[in-house]
PDB file of C-alpha atoms in Angstrom:
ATOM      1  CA  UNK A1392      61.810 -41.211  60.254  1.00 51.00           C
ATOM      2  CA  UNK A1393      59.879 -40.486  63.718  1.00 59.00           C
ATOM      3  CA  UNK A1394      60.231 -36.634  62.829  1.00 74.00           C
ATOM      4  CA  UNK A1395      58.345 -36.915  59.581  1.00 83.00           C
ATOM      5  CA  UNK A1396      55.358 -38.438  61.085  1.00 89.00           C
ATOM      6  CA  UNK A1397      53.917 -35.074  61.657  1.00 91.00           C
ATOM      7  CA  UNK A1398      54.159 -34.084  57.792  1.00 95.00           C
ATOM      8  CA  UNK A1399      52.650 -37.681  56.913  1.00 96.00           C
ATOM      9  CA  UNK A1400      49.344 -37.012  58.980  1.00 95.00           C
ATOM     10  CA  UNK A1401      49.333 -33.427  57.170  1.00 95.00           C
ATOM     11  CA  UNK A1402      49.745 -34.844  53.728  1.00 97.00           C
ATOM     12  CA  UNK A1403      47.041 -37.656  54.585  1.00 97.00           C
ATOM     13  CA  UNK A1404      44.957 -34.941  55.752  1.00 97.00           C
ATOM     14  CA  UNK A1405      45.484 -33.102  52.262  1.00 97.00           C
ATOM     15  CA  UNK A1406      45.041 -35.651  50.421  1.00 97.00           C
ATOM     16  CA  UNK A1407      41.478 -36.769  52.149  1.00 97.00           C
ATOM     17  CA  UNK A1408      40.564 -33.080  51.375  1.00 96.00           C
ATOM     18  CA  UNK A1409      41.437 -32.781  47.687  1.00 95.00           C
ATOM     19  CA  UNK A1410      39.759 -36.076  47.280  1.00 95.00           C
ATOM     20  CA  UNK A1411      36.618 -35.029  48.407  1.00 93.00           C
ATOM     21  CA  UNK A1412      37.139 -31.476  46.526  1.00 91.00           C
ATOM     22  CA  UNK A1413      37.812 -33.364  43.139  1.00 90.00           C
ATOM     23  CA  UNK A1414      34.841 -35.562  43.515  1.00 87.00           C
ATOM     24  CA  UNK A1415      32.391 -32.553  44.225  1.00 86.00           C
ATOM     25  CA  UNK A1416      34.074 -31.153  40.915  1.00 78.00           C
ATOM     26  CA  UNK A1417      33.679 -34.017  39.117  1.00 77.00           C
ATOM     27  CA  UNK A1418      30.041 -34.304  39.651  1.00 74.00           C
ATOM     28  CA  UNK A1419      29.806 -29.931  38.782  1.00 69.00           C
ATOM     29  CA  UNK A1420      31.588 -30.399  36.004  1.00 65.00           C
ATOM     30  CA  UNK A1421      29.304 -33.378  34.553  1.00 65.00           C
ATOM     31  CA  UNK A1422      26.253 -31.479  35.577  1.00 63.00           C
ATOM     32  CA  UNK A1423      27.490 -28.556  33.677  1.00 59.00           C
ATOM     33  CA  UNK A1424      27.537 -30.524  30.745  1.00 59.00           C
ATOM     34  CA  UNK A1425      24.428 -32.010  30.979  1.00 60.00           C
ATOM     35  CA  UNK A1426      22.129 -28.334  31.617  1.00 60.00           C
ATOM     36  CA  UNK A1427      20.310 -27.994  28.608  1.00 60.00           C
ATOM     37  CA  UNK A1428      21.572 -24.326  26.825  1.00 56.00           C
ATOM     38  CA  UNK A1429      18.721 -22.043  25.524  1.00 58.00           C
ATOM     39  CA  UNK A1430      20.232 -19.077  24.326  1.00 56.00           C
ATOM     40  CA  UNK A1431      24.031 -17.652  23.695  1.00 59.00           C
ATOM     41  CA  UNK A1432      23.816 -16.042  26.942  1.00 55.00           C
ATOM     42  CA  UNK A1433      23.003 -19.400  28.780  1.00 55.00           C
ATOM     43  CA  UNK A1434      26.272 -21.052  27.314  1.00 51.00           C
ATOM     44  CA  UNK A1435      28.520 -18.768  27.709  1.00 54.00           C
ATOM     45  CA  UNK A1436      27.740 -19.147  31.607  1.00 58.00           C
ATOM     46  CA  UNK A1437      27.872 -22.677  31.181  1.00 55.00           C
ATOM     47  CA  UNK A1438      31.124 -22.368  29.724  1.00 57.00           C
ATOM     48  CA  UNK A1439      32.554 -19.893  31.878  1.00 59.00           C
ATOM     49  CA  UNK A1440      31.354 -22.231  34.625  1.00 60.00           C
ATOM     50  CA  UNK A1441      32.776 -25.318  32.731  1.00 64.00           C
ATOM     51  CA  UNK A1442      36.243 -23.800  32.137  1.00 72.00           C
ATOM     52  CA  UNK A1443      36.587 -22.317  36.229  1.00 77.00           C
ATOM     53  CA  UNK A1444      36.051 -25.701  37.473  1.00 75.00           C
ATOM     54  CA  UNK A1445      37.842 -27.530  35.176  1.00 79.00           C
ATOM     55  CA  UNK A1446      41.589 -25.676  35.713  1.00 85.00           C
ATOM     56  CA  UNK A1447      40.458 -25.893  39.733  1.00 86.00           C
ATOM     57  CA  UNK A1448      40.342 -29.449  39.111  1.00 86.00           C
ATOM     58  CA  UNK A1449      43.289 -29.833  36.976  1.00 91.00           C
ATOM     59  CA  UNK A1450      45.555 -27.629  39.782  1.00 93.00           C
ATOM     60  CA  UNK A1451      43.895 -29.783  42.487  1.00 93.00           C
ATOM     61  CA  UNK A1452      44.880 -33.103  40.536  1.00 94.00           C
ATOM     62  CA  UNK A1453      48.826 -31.804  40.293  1.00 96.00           C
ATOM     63  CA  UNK A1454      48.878 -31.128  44.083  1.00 96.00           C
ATOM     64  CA  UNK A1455      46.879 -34.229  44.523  1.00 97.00           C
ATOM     65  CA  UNK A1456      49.834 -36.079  42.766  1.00 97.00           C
ATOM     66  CA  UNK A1457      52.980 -34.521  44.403  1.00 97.00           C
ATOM     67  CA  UNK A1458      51.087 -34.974  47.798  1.00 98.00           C
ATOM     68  CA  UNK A1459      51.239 -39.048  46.579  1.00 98.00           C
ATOM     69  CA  UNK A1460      54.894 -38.356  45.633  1.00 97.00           C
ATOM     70  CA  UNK A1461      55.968 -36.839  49.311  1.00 97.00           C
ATOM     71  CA  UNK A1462      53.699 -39.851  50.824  1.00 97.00           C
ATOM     72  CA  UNK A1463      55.679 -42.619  48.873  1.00 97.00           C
ATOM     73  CA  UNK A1464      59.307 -40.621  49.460  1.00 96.00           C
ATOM     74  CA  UNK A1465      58.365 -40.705  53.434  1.00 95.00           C
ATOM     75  CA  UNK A1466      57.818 -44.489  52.574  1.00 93.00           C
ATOM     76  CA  UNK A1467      60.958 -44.720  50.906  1.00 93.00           C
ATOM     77  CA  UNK A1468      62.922 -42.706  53.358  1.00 91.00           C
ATOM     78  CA  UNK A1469      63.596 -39.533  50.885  1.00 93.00           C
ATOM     79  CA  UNK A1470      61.535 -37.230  51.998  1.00 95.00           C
ATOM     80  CA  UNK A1471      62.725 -34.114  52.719  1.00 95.00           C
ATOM     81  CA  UNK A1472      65.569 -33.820  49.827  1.00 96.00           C
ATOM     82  CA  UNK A1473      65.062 -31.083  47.444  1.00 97.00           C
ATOM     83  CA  UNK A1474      65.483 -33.116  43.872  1.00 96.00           C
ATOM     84  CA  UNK A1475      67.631 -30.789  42.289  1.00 96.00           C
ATOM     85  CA  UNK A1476      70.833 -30.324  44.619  1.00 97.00           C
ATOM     86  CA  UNK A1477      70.162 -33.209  46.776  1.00 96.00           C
ATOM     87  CA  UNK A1478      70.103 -30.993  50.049  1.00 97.00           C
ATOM     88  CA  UNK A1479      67.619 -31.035  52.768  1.00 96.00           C
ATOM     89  CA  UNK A1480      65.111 -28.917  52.304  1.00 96.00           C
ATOM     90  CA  UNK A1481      64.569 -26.261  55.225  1.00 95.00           C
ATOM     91  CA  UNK A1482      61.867 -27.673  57.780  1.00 93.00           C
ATOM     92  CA  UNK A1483      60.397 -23.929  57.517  1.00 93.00           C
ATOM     93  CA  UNK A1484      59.566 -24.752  53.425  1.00 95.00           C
ATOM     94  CA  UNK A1485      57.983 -28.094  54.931  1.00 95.00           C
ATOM     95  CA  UNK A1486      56.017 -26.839  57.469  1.00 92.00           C
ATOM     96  CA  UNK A1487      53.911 -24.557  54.804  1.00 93.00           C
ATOM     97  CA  UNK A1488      54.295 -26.755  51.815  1.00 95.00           C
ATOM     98  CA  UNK A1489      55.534 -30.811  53.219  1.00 95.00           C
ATOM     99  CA  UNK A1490      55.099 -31.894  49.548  1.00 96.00           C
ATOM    100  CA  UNK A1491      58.063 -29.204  48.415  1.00 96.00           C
ATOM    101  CA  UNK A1492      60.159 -30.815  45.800  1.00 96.00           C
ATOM    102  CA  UNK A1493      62.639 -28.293  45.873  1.00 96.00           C
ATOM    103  CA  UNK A1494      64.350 -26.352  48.305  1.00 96.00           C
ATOM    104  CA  UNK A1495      64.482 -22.510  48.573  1.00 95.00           C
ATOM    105  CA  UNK A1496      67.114 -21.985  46.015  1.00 95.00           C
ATOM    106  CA  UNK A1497      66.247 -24.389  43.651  1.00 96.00           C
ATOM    107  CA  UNK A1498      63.231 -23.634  43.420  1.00 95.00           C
ATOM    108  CA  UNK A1499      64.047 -19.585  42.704  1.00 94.00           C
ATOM    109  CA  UNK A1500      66.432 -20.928  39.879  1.00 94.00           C
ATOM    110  CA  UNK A1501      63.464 -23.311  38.569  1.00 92.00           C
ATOM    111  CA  UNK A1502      60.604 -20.381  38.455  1.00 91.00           C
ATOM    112  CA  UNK A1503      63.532 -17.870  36.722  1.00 91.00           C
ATOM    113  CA  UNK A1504      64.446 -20.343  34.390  1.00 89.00           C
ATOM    114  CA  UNK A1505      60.418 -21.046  33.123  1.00 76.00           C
ATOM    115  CA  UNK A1506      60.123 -17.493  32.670  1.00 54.00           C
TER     116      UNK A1506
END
């Protein structure tokens, strides 16, 4: 448990980042809404402006969540076991990416299989 105390402060760390990330995009993408549009030209810069920050927001929010998942798992005492094959995942994956789900392998079969 000791040895996962360094991925906890990372993932806290994250998390406090996204946070303040999806807030700031909250409040762009409200603004956005709220600019009044004079010409075709005006909203389709609005839009273009709308639609960025809205999928940066929406891919923030899913690492946002799996961050909460690896938090909880350290909690629980699973962290660290790739939820496919049940292995440990390789402390190399966790170092660049502690919220991994999946280990190496998985993972590979995972992205082949959604293509």
């Amino acid at each position: 448990m000791k040895k996962y105390h360094l991925y906890k402060e990372m993932l806290l760390m994250r998390k406090a980042e996204l946070e303040k990330i999806l807030n700031s995009l909250s409040d762009e993408i409200k603004d956005i809404n709220k600019c009044e549009i004079n010409d075709e030209a005006d909203f389709a810069a609005a839009s273009m402006d709308s639609g960025r920050d809205y999928q940066i927001y929406i891919n923030q929010k899913k690492e946002l969540e799996e961050i909460n998942d690896a938090l909880k798992k350290i909690d629980e005492g699973t962290f660290g076991i790739c939820e496919m094959c049940e292995d440990p995942i390789q402390e190399a994956r966790l170092k660049i990416k502690p919220y991994a789900k999946y280990c190496i392998i998985c993972r590979e079969i995972i992205e082949k299989e959604g293509k």
